[in-house]
Coordinates of C-alpha atoms in Angstrom, one line a residue:
M1236 CA 0.1 -2.6 33.3
K1237 CA -2.9 -4.4 31.8
L1238 CA -5.4 -2.3 29.9
K1239 CA -9.1 -2.9 29.9
L1240 CA -10.5 -2.3 26.4
S1241 CA -14.0 -2.4 25.0
L1242 CA -15.2 -1.9 21.5
K1243 CA -16.9 1.3 22.4
S1244 CA -14.0 2.7 24.4
F1245 CA -11.2 1.3 22.4
P1246 CA -9.9 4.4 20.6
A1247 CA -9.7 6.4 23.9
A1248 CA -8.2 3.4 25.8
L1249 CA -5.7 2.7 23.1
A1250 CA -4.6 6.3 23.1
L1251 CA -4.3 6.1 26.9
A1252 CA -2.2 2.9 26.5
C1253 CA 0.2 4.7 24.2
L1254 CA 0.4 7.7 26.6
V1255 CA 0.9 5.8 29.9
A1256 CA 2.7 2.7 28.8
L1257 CA 4.7 3.8 25.9
G1258 CA 4.6 7.6 25.7
A1259 CA 4.0 7.3 21.9
M1260 CA 0.7 9.2 21.6
A1261 CA 1.1 12.3 23.7
P1262 CA -1.2 15.1 22.3
A1263 CA 0.5 18.3 21.2
P1264 CA 0.5 21.1 23.9
A1265 CA -2.3 23.6 23.6
A1266 CA 0.2 26.4 22.9
A1267 CA 2.2 24.4 20.3
Q1268 CA 3.7 26.4 17.4
K1269 CA 1.9 26.5 14.2
G1270 CA 4.8 25.2 12.1
G1271 CA 5.4 21.6 11.2
Y1272 CA 6.9 19.2 8.7
K1273 CA 5.2 16.7 6.5
L1274 CA 6.5 14.1 4.0
V1275 CA 3.9 13.8 1.3
G1276 CA 3.6 10.8 -1.1
L1277 CA 2.2 11.9 -4.4
G1278 CA 1.5 8.5 -6.1
P1279 CA 3.5 6.9 -8.9
A1280 CA 2.4 8.8 -12.0
G1281 CA 0.5 11.9 -12.7
L1282 CA -1.9 14.3 -11.0
D1283 CA -4.9 12.1 -11.3
L1284 CA -3.3 9.6 -8.8
T1285 CA -2.9 12.2 -6.2
T1286 CA -5.4 12.6 -3.4
P1287 CA -7.2 15.7 -1.9
R1288 CA -5.3 15.1 1.4
Q1289 CA -2.0 15.3 -0.3
L1290 CA -3.0 18.5 -2.3
K1291 CA -4.3 20.1 0.9
A1292 CA -1.0 19.5 2.7
I1293 CA 0.9 21.2 -0.1
E1294 CA -1.6 24.0 -0.4
E1295 CA -1.3 24.8 3.3
A1296 CA 2.6 24.7 3.2
D1297 CA 4.8 27.8 3.3
I1298 CA 7.9 25.9 2.0
V1299 CA 7.8 23.1 -0.5
F1300 CA 10.7 20.8 -1.4
C1301 CA 9.9 19.2 -4.7
R1302 CA 11.4 18.5 -8.1
P1303 CA 10.7 21.0 -11.0
E1304 CA 8.6 18.4 -12.8
T1305 CA 6.5 17.8 -9.7
R1306 CA 5.8 21.5 -9.4
K1307 CA 4.8 21.7 -13.1
M1308 CA 2.4 18.7 -12.5
L1309 CA 0.8 20.4 -9.5
E1310 CA 0.5 23.9 -10.9
S1311 CA -3.0 23.4 -12.3
R1312 CA -4.2 22.7 -8.7
I1313 CA -1.9 24.7 -6.5
D1314 CA -0.8 28.3 -6.5
F1315 CA 2.9 28.4 -5.8
S1316 CA 3.3 32.1 -6.1
K1317 CA 3.4 32.8 -2.4
K1318 CA 5.3 29.7 -1.5
K1319 CA 9.1 29.1 -1.3
V1320 CA 9.8 26.2 -3.6
I1321 CA 13.1 24.4 -3.3
G1322 CA 14.3 21.8 -5.7
G1323 CA 17.4 19.6 -5.6
D1324 CA 17.0 18.3 -2.0
T1325 CA 14.7 15.4 -2.7
L1326 CA 17.5 13.0 -3.5
I1327 CA 20.1 13.5 -0.8
F1328 CA 19.4 10.3 1.2
P1329 CA 22.6 8.3 0.4
Y1330 CA 24.8 7.6 3.5
Y1331 CA 22.2 8.9 5.9
G1332 CA 23.0 7.7 9.4
K1333 CA 26.2 6.0 8.2
A1334 CA 29.9 6.8 8.4
C1335 CA 31.6 7.4 5.1
P1336 CA 33.7 4.4 3.9
K1337 CA 37.3 4.9 4.9
G1338 CA 39.3 6.4 2.1
Q1339 CA 36.3 7.3 0.1
E1340 CA 35.0 10.3 1.9
K1341 CA 35.8 12.6 -1.0
K1342 CA 35.2 10.1 -3.8
K1343 CA 32.2 11.0 -6.0
T1344 CA 29.6 8.3 -6.0
R1345 CA 25.9 8.7 -6.7
W1346 CA 24.7 11.7 -8.7
G1347 CA 28.2 13.2 -8.7
K1348 CA 28.4 13.8 -5.0
T1349 CA 30.8 12.5 -2.4
C1350 CA 29.7 10.9 0.9
E1351 CA 30.8 14.0 2.7
E1352 CA 28.8 16.2 0.4
F1353 CA 25.7 14.1 1.0
H1354 CA 26.2 14.5 4.8
Q1355 CA 26.6 18.2 4.4
K1356 CA 23.4 18.6 2.3
Q1357 CA 21.5 16.5 4.8
A1358 CA 22.7 18.7 7.7
E1359 CA 21.8 21.8 5.8
F1360 CA 18.3 20.5 5.0
V1361 CA 17.6 19.6 8.7
S1362 CA 18.9 23.0 9.9
M1363 CA 16.7 24.8 7.3
V1364 CA 13.6 22.9 8.2
K1365 CA 14.1 23.2 11.9
K1366 CA 14.6 27.0 11.6
A1367 CA 11.5 27.4 9.4
V1368 CA 9.3 25.3 11.7
A1369 CA 10.6 27.2 14.8
G1370 CA 9.4 30.4 13.0
G1371 CA 5.9 28.9 12.6
K1372 CA 6.3 27.8 8.9
K1373 CA 4.7 24.7 7.5
V1374 CA 7.2 22.7 5.4
V1375 CA 6.5 19.7 3.1
M1376 CA 8.7 17.5 1.0
T1377 CA 7.0 15.7 -1.9
T1378 CA 8.1 12.2 -3.0
G1379 CA 6.7 9.8 -5.6
G1380 CA 4.7 6.7 -4.7
D1381 CA 4.3 5.6 -1.1
P1382 CA 6.8 7.5 1.0
T1383 CA 7.5 4.4 3.2
I1384 CA 8.3 1.9 0.4
Y1385 CA 11.9 2.3 -1.0
S1386 CA 11.5 6.0 -0.5
P1387 CA 14.3 8.6 -0.9
G1388 CA 12.5 10.8 1.7
I1389 CA 11.9 8.6 4.7
W1390 CA 15.2 9.7 6.2
T1391 CA 13.8 13.2 6.8
V1392 CA 11.2 11.8 9.2
L1393 CA 14.0 10.2 11.2
A1394 CA 16.2 13.2 11.1
L1395 CA 13.4 15.6 12.2
K1396 CA 11.8 13.3 14.8
D1397 CA 11.9 16.0 17.4
L1398 CA 9.4 18.0 15.3
K1399 CA 6.9 15.2 15.4
P1400 CA 6.7 15.0 11.6
K1401 CA 3.7 13.6 9.7
V1402 CA 3.7 11.3 6.7
V1403 CA 0.8 11.8 4.2
P1404 CA 0.1 8.5 2.6
G1405 CA 0.5 8.0 -1.1
L1406 CA -0.5 5.4 -3.6
S1407 CA 2.4 3.1 -4.4
A1408 CA 3.5 1.8 -7.8
F1409 CA 2.6 -1.5 -6.3
N1410 CA -1.1 -0.5 -6.1
A1411 CA -1.1 0.9 -9.6
A1412 CA 0.5 -2.2 -11.0
N1413 CA -2.0 -4.4 -9.2
A1414 CA -4.8 -2.5 -11.0
A1415 CA -3.0 -2.9 -14.4
L1416 CA -2.7 -6.6 -14.0
K1417 CA -6.2 -7.1 -12.7
A1418 CA -5.1 -10.1 -10.6
G1419 CA -6.5 -10.5 -7.1
L1420 CA -3.7 -11.0 -4.6
H1421 CA -3.6 -12.5 -1.2
D1422 CA -0.2 -13.0 0.5
V1423 CA 2.4 -10.7 -1.0
I1424 CA 6.2 -10.3 -0.7
I1425 CA 7.4 -6.9 -1.7
T1426 CA 11.2 -7.0 -2.2
A1427 CA 14.1 -5.8 -4.4
P1428 CA 17.0 -7.7 -6.0
F1429 CA 19.7 -6.5 -3.6
N1430 CA 21.0 -8.1 -0.4
K1431 CA 21.7 -6.5 2.9
K1432 CA 24.7 -7.8 4.8
G1433 CA 23.5 -10.6 7.1
G1434 CA 20.0 -10.5 5.7
E1435 CA 17.8 -13.5 5.3
D1436 CA 15.5 -12.2 2.5
S1437 CA 17.2 -12.9 -0.7
L1438 CA 15.1 -13.6 -3.8
E1439 CA 16.0 -17.3 -3.5
S1440 CA 14.9 -17.6 0.2
L1441 CA 11.7 -15.7 -0.4
A1442 CA 10.7 -18.0 -3.2
T1443 CA 10.0 -20.8 -0.7
H1444 CA 6.6 -19.2 0.0
E1445 CA 4.6 -21.0 -2.7
R1446 CA 1.2 -19.3 -1.9
A1447 CA 2.6 -15.8 -2.0
T1448 CA 3.1 -13.5 -4.9
M1449 CA 6.6 -12.0 -5.0
V1450 CA 6.6 -8.4 -6.2
I1451 CA 10.1 -7.1 -7.2
F1452 CA 10.9 -3.4 -7.3
M1453 CA 13.8 -2.1 -9.3
P1454 CA 14.8 -5.2 -11.3
R1455 CA 17.2 -3.1 -13.3
D1456 CA 19.4 -6.0 -14.5
M1457 CA 16.4 -8.1 -15.6
D1458 CA 18.4 -10.9 -17.1
K1459 CA 20.2 -11.4 -13.9
V1460 CA 17.0 -11.2 -11.8
L1461 CA 15.3 -13.8 -14.0
A1462 CA 18.3 -16.1 -13.8
R1463 CA 18.2 -16.0 -10.0
L1464 CA 14.4 -16.7 -10.1
A1465 CA 14.9 -19.6 -12.5
K1466 CA 16.9 -21.4 -9.8
A1467 CA 14.0 -21.1 -7.3
Y1468 CA 10.8 -21.4 -9.4
P1469 CA 9.7 -23.9 -12.1
A1470 CA 9.8 -22.6 -15.7
G1471 CA 6.0 -22.6 -15.9
T1472 CA 5.5 -20.2 -13.0
P1473 CA 3.3 -17.3 -14.2
V1474 CA 5.0 -13.9 -14.4
G1475 CA 3.7 -10.4 -14.9
A1476 CA 5.7 -7.2 -15.6
V1477 CA 4.3 -3.7 -15.4
A1478 CA 6.3 -0.7 -16.6
N1479 CA 5.4 2.9 -15.7
A1480 CA 2.5 1.7 -13.5
G1481 CA -0.3 4.1 -13.3
S1482 CA 0.6 6.3 -16.3
P1483 CA -2.2 6.0 -18.9
D1484 CA 0.1 6.9 -21.8
K1485 CA 3.3 5.0 -20.8
Q1486 CA 2.0 1.9 -18.8
K1487 CA 2.9 -1.4 -20.4
V1488 CA 1.9 -4.8 -19.2
T1489 CA 3.7 -8.1 -20.2
L1490 CA 2.4 -11.5 -19.1
G1491 CA 4.1 -14.8 -19.5
T1492 CA 5.9 -17.5 -17.6
L1493 CA 9.4 -17.6 -16.1
G1494 CA 10.4 -19.7 -19.1
D1495 CA 9.4 -17.2 -21.8
I1496 CA 9.2 -13.7 -20.1
K1497 CA 12.9 -12.9 -20.8
Q1498 CA 12.2 -13.1 -24.5
K1499 CA 9.0 -11.0 -24.2
L1500 CA 10.8 -8.3 -22.3
K1501 CA 13.7 -8.2 -24.7
D1502 CA 14.8 -4.7 -25.7
K1503 CA 12.4 -3.1 -23.2
K1504 CA 13.6 -0.7 -20.6
N1505 CA 13.3 -2.0 -17.0
F1506 CA 14.0 1.1 -14.9
R1507 CA 10.4 1.7 -13.9
T1508 CA 9.3 -1.9 -14.1
I1509 CA 7.8 -4.0 -11.3
L1510 CA 8.0 -7.8 -11.7
Y1511 CA 5.4 -10.2 -10.3
I1512 CA 5.9 -13.9 -10.0
G1513 CA 3.6 -16.5 -8.4
K1514 CA 0.5 -18.6 -9.0
M1515 CA -1.9 -15.7 -8.6
M1516 CA -0.6 -14.2 -11.9
A1517 CA -2.4 -17.0 -13.7
N1518 CA -5.6 -15.2 -12.7
S1519 CA -4.7 -11.9 -14.4
Q1520 CA -7.5 -10.5 -16.4
Y1521 CA -5.4 -8.0 -18.3
R1522 CA -6.1 -7.9 -22.0
A1523 CA -4.1 -6.0 -24.5
A1524 CA -6.8 -5.7 -27.1
K1525 CA -8.4 -2.3 -27.3
K1526 CA -12.1 -1.9 -27.0
S1527 CA -14.2 0.1 -29.4
K1528 CA -15.1 3.6 -28.3
G1529 CA -18.6 4.7 -27.5
K1530 CA -19.7 1.6 -25.6
G1531 CA -20.3 1.3 -21.9
K1532 CA -17.7 0.2 -19.4
F1533 CA -17.3 -1.3 -16.0
Y1534 CA -14.9 0.2 -13.4
L1535 CA -13.8 -1.5 -10.2
V1536 CA -12.8 1.6 -8.2
G1537 CA -10.5 1.6 -5.2
V1538 CA -11.5 4.5 -3.0
G1539 CA -8.9 4.2 -0.2
P1540 CA -9.0 2.9 3.3
G1541 CA -10.4 5.7 5.4
D1542 CA -11.8 9.2 4.9
S1543 CA -12.9 10.3 1.4
D1544 CA -9.9 12.5 1.0
L1545 CA -7.7 9.4 0.4
A1546 CA -9.5 8.6 -2.8
T1547 CA -7.5 9.6 -5.9
L1548 CA -8.6 12.2 -8.3
R1549 CA -9.0 9.5 -10.9
A1550 CA -11.4 7.6 -8.6
L1551 CA -13.4 10.8 -7.9
E1552 CA -13.6 11.5 -11.6
V1553 CA -15.0 8.0 -12.3
I1554 CA -17.6 8.4 -9.6
K1555 CA -18.6 11.7 -11.1
K1556 CA -19.2 10.3 -14.6
A1557 CA -20.7 6.9 -13.7
D1558 CA -24.4 6.3 -14.5
I1559 CA -24.7 3.5 -12.0
I1560 CA -22.7 3.1 -8.8
F1561 CA -22.6 0.0 -6.6
A1562 CA -21.4 0.7 -3.0
N1563 CA -21.9 -0.6 0.5
R1564 CA -23.4 1.5 3.3
R1565 CA -20.1 2.5 4.8
I1566 CA -18.8 3.8 1.5
K1567 CA -22.0 5.6 0.9
E1568 CA -21.7 7.4 4.2
L1569 CA -18.0 8.3 3.7
F1570 CA -18.7 9.6 0.2
A1571 CA -22.1 11.2 1.0
K1572 CA -21.2 14.4 -0.8
E1573 CA -19.9 12.8 -3.9
L1574 CA -22.8 10.4 -4.2
A1575 CA -25.6 12.8 -3.4
G1576 CA -28.4 12.5 -6.0
R1577 CA -26.6 9.7 -7.8
N1578 CA -28.0 6.3 -8.8
V1579 CA -26.3 4.2 -6.0
I1580 CA -27.3 0.6 -5.5
E1581 CA -26.5 -1.4 -2.3
G1582 CA -26.7 -5.1 -1.7
Y1583 CA -24.0 -6.5 -3.9
Y1584 CA -20.9 -6.1 -1.8
R1585 CA -18.7 -9.0 -0.6
L1586 CA -20.1 -11.7 -2.9
F1587 CA -16.9 -13.6 -3.4
P1588 CA -17.6 -16.7 -1.2
F1589 CA -18.1 -19.9 -3.3
Y1590 CA -17.4 -18.0 -6.6
G1591 CA -16.2 -20.4 -9.2
R1592 CA -16.6 -23.4 -6.9
P1593 CA -19.4 -26.0 -6.7
C1594 CA -21.6 -26.0 -3.6
P1595 CA -20.8 -28.6 -0.9
K1596 CA -22.7 -31.8 -1.2
K1597 CA -25.7 -32.5 1.0
G1598 CA -24.4 -33.3 4.5
E1599 CA -21.0 -31.6 3.9
Q1600 CA -20.2 -28.4 5.9
P1601 CA -18.4 -25.4 4.2
K1602 CA -15.0 -24.6 5.6
R1603 CA -16.3 -21.3 7.1
R1604 CA -19.6 -19.9 8.1
E1605 CA -21.0 -17.3 5.7
R1606 CA -24.1 -15.0 5.8
M1607 CA -25.8 -16.9 3.0
S1608 CA -25.8 -20.4 1.6
C1609 CA -23.6 -21.3 -1.3
E1610 CA -26.7 -21.5 -3.6
Q1611 CA -27.7 -18.0 -2.5
Y1612 CA -24.3 -16.6 -3.2
H1613 CA -24.2 -18.2 -6.7
Q1614 CA -27.7 -16.6 -7.4
K1615 CA -26.6 -13.2 -6.2
Q1616 CA -23.3 -13.3 -8.2
A1617 CA -25.2 -14.1 -11.4
E1618 CA -27.8 -11.4 -10.7
F1619 CA -25.1 -8.8 -10.1
A1620 CA -23.1 -9.8 -13.2
A1621 CA -26.3 -9.7 -15.3
R1622 CA -27.2 -6.2 -14.1
I1623 CA -23.7 -4.9 -15.0
R1624 CA -23.7 -6.6 -18.5
K1625 CA -27.1 -5.2 -19.3
A1626 CA -26.1 -1.6 -18.3
V1627 CA -22.8 -1.8 -20.2
A1628 CA -24.6 -3.1 -23.3
Q1629 CA -26.8 0.0 -23.1
G1630 CA -23.7 2.2 -23.2
K1631 CA -23.7 3.1 -19.5
I1632 CA -20.7 3.6 -17.2
V1633 CA -21.0 1.3 -14.2
A1634 CA -18.7 1.6 -11.1
Q1635 CA -18.3 -0.7 -8.2
L1636 CA -16.7 1.1 -5.3
D1637 CA -14.4 -0.9 -3.0
S1638 CA -12.4 0.1 0.0
G1639 CA -8.6 0.2 0.0
D1640 CA -6.8 -1.5 -2.9
P1641 CA -9.4 -3.7 -4.5
M1642 CA -6.7 -6.2 -5.7
V1643 CA -5.2 -7.0 -2.3
Y1644 CA -7.5 -9.2 -0.2
G1645 CA -10.3 -7.5 -2.0
P1646 CA -13.8 -8.8 -1.7
C1647 CA -14.9 -7.5 -5.1
N1648 CA -12.2 -8.5 -7.6
W1649 CA -13.9 -11.8 -8.5
I1650 CA -16.1 -9.8 -10.7
L1651 CA -13.3 -9.1 -13.1
T1652 CA -13.1 -12.8 -13.9
E1653 CA -16.8 -13.0 -14.3
L1654 CA -16.9 -10.0 -16.7
K1655 CA -13.8 -10.8 -18.7
D1656 CA -15.9 -10.7 -21.9
I1657 CA -16.7 -6.9 -21.5
D1658 CA -14.6 -3.8 -21.2
T1659 CA -13.4 -3.4 -17.6
E1660 CA -10.9 -1.2 -15.8
V1661 CA -9.5 -1.1 -12.3
V1662 CA -8.9 2.3 -10.7
P1663 CA -6.0 1.8 -8.2
G1664 CA -6.8 2.5 -4.6
M1665 CA -4.6 3.1 -1.6
S1666 CA -4.5 0.1 0.7
C1667 CA -4.9 0.2 4.5
F1668 CA -1.3 -1.0 4.3
N1669 CA -0.2 2.3 2.7
A1670 CA -2.2 4.4 5.2
S1671 CA -0.9 2.3 8.2
N1672 CA 2.7 2.8 6.9
A1673 CA 2.2 6.5 7.0
A1674 CA 0.6 6.4 10.5
I1675 CA 3.7 4.5 11.8
G1676 CA 6.0 6.9 9.9
A1677 CA 8.7 4.3 9.2
G1678 CA 10.3 2.9 6.1
V1679 CA 8.7 -0.6 6.1
T1680 CA 11.3 -1.9 3.5
E1681 CA 14.2 -0.6 5.6
G1682 CA 14.9 -3.2 8.3
K1683 CA 18.3 -3.6 9.8
K1684 CA 18.9 -6.9 8.0
S1685 CA 15.9 -6.8 5.6
H1686 CA 14.8 -4.9 2.6
S1687 CA 11.5 -6.8 2.2
V1688 CA 8.0 -6.5 3.6
L1689 CA 5.6 -9.4 3.8
L1690 CA 1.8 -8.9 3.6
A1691 CA 0.1 -11.8 5.2
S1692 CA -3.1 -12.9 7.0
G1693 CA -4.2 -15.3 9.7
W1694 CA -4.1 -18.2 7.3
S1695 CA -0.4 -17.7 6.4
V1696 CA 1.2 -15.8 9.3
E1697 CA 3.1 -18.8 10.7
Q1698 CA 4.6 -19.9 7.4
M1699 CA 5.5 -16.4 6.4
A1700 CA 7.0 -15.5 9.8
K1701 CA 9.9 -18.0 9.2
Q1702 CA 11.4 -15.3 6.9
K1703 CA 11.9 -12.9 9.9
A1704 CA 11.5 -9.9 7.7
T1705 CA 9.1 -7.0 8.4
M1706 CA 5.5 -8.4 8.3
V1707 CA 2.2 -6.5 7.9
L1708 CA -0.8 -8.6 8.9
F1709 CA -4.3 -8.0 7.5
T1710 CA -6.1 -9.3 10.6
M1711 CA -9.6 -9.7 9.3
R1712 CA -11.2 -10.9 12.5
T1713 CA -8.4 -13.4 13.3
A1714 CA -7.8 -13.7 17.0
F1715 CA -5.1 -11.4 18.1
Q1716 CA -3.4 -14.1 20.3
K1717 CA -3.1 -16.4 17.3
F1718 CA -0.9 -13.8 15.6
V1719 CA 1.2 -13.3 18.7
D1720 CA 1.7 -17.0 19.2
A1721 CA 2.6 -17.7 15.6
L1722 CA 5.1 -14.7 15.5
S1723 CA 6.6 -15.7 18.8
K1724 CA 7.9 -18.9 17.3
H1725 CA 10.2 -17.0 14.9
Y1726 CA 10.8 -13.5 16.3
P1727 CA 12.5 -12.7 19.7
P1728 CA 10.4 -11.1 22.4
D1729 CA 12.1 -7.7 22.0
T1730 CA 11.0 -7.4 18.3
P1731 CA 9.3 -4.1 17.7
V1732 CA 5.5 -4.4 17.1
A1733 CA 2.9 -1.8 16.2
V1734 CA -0.9 -2.0 16.1
V1735 CA -2.6 0.5 13.8
V1736 CA -6.3 1.1 14.3
K1737 CA -8.6 2.8 11.8
A1738 CA -5.8 3.8 9.4
G1739 CA -6.7 6.6 7.1
Y1740 CA -9.4 8.1 9.4
A1741 CA -7.8 11.4 10.4
A1742 CA -9.9 11.8 13.6
E1743 CA -9.7 8.2 14.8
E1744 CA -6.4 6.8 13.6
K1745 CA -4.3 5.4 16.5
V1746 CA -0.9 3.7 16.8
L1747 CA 0.1 1.4 19.7
R1748 CA 3.9 0.7 19.7
S1749 CA 5.3 -2.1 21.8
T1750 CA 7.3 -5.3 21.5
L1751 CA 6.2 -8.8 20.7
G1752 CA 6.8 -9.9 24.3
R1753 CA 4.7 -7.1 25.8
I1754 CA 1.9 -6.5 23.3
T1755 CA -0.5 -9.1 24.6
Q1756 CA -0.4 -7.7 28.1
E1757 CA -0.8 -4.2 26.9
V1758 CA -3.7 -4.9 24.7
G1759 CA -5.4 -7.2 27.2
N1760 CA -7.9 -10.0 26.4
Q1761 CA -10.5 -7.8 24.8
R1762 CA -11.3 -8.0 21.2
L1763 CA -9.8 -5.4 18.9
P1764 CA -12.0 -3.5 16.4
F1765 CA -12.2 -5.0 12.9
Q1766 CA -10.2 -2.2 11.3
Y1767 CA -6.7 -2.7 12.6
M1768 CA -3.3 -3.8 11.2
L1769 CA -0.5 -5.6 13.0
Y1770 CA 3.2 -4.8 12.2
V1771 CA 6.3 -6.7 13.4
G1772 CA 9.9 -6.2 12.5
D1773 CA 12.9 -4.0 13.2
S1774 CA 12.1 -1.6 10.4
L1775 CA 9.7 0.0 12.9
T1776 CA 12.7 1.3 14.9
N1777 CA 15.6 1.3 12.5
T1778 CA 17.3 4.7 12.5
K1779 CA 19.7 3.8 9.6
P1780 CA 17.7 3.0 6.5
Y1781 CA 19.1 2.5 3.0

């Protein structure tokens, strides 16, 4: 069945497509019970990296599964006195969906439990939640970071699928580490140093994507990981390591090259470290030197991908204290309440074209059409930087608000390079990637034969698709058919696909699920809205994560 879509009617048409063709978006019956289950991501570190949407979900809950330290962190914002709080069930994911190894059913493995004991705890949890929801109770489980990236809680969404569970997006340690490094990223490979049987996404094979930055979670045996990378990358390849990303008191950043990073990380604990390797690390504007107090400061603030309740408390606090705020019209509208009566300046958004590059010679044509000439961009960039420098020199707090994660395909992170001589800070923001993950409700790092997820664009889709791992495509006006054609060269027609429209906008967010072989027919030939993400890979339907 071919669907006719238009820009004006797209949300309704897309919802209809999911209903009729796929049965994936059926609205809840009018007489539906009031109970429900939500998996809530709380960010990587501290209360100030949580969001109002997360806190509201917990505030409205009758039963909260969370660790004691999480409850303590939240108590200044949430009254737990009338809630049932249960600890100890947030780390019972091992062996979910899998049979116990023969002969080891009663052998204690992780956290002092046997496989059988994990299965029993999982069954008890599912039974408890289903009973509570049937009784009209609202239940949440909290988890750190993004609940869809190497998450110990994503199994609950699979186990409780008949309850139509919701995932509340959370800031990942990846987003927080991006902000710490101050390095603008384009194509990204998020992975970990372990191998799945039959998988094709080892560190060595992923290293073939020269333009991409590899981001390695959980490099616990750092020496071993670095030795593997040394076989695939030149010794001079830039490397960055961020420990305890997002924690103001504990966060540590180390920069170097593959040839010297081992020595620089010597004697440092690596349990909460994320390792970055790739050419883009050479652009990191992180500086260890402390700035003197009392002077002005510039903040590049990520405010999330959708509604204002996906901005972190840290971002909202910077907005509150800023003397001058630069924001585009859309952000001004989304944050109308927070920006009311403030000194907000428009006209300096998306100024990255031609930054740091000479203008084309007379008669030469730029590679892509822009809204201004190269000379006009250079003039506007200089004007913007001068205004910020002047204000900071006067002791003022200046904030540039940017959608999503400002360090991933961000149009504003060029300013960090330009302002490297003054005090700057990046406030991490949730990406449309994180919000889209939550909308899909699947562990994007949990493919059947893959533990990696590749972030790519129209410029890199074909090269990155060779990996056959889960891919998340930032579409950015690239023709939809171009993506399908490129992906079809490497993935079979029955590969699961999802299109997420307006991720993070609670009233408008839509998900269309299909397969690579059917998606073109179901979407039709009409142009999709600008704000959509394209997912491909078996992690979208894998029922046996971990």
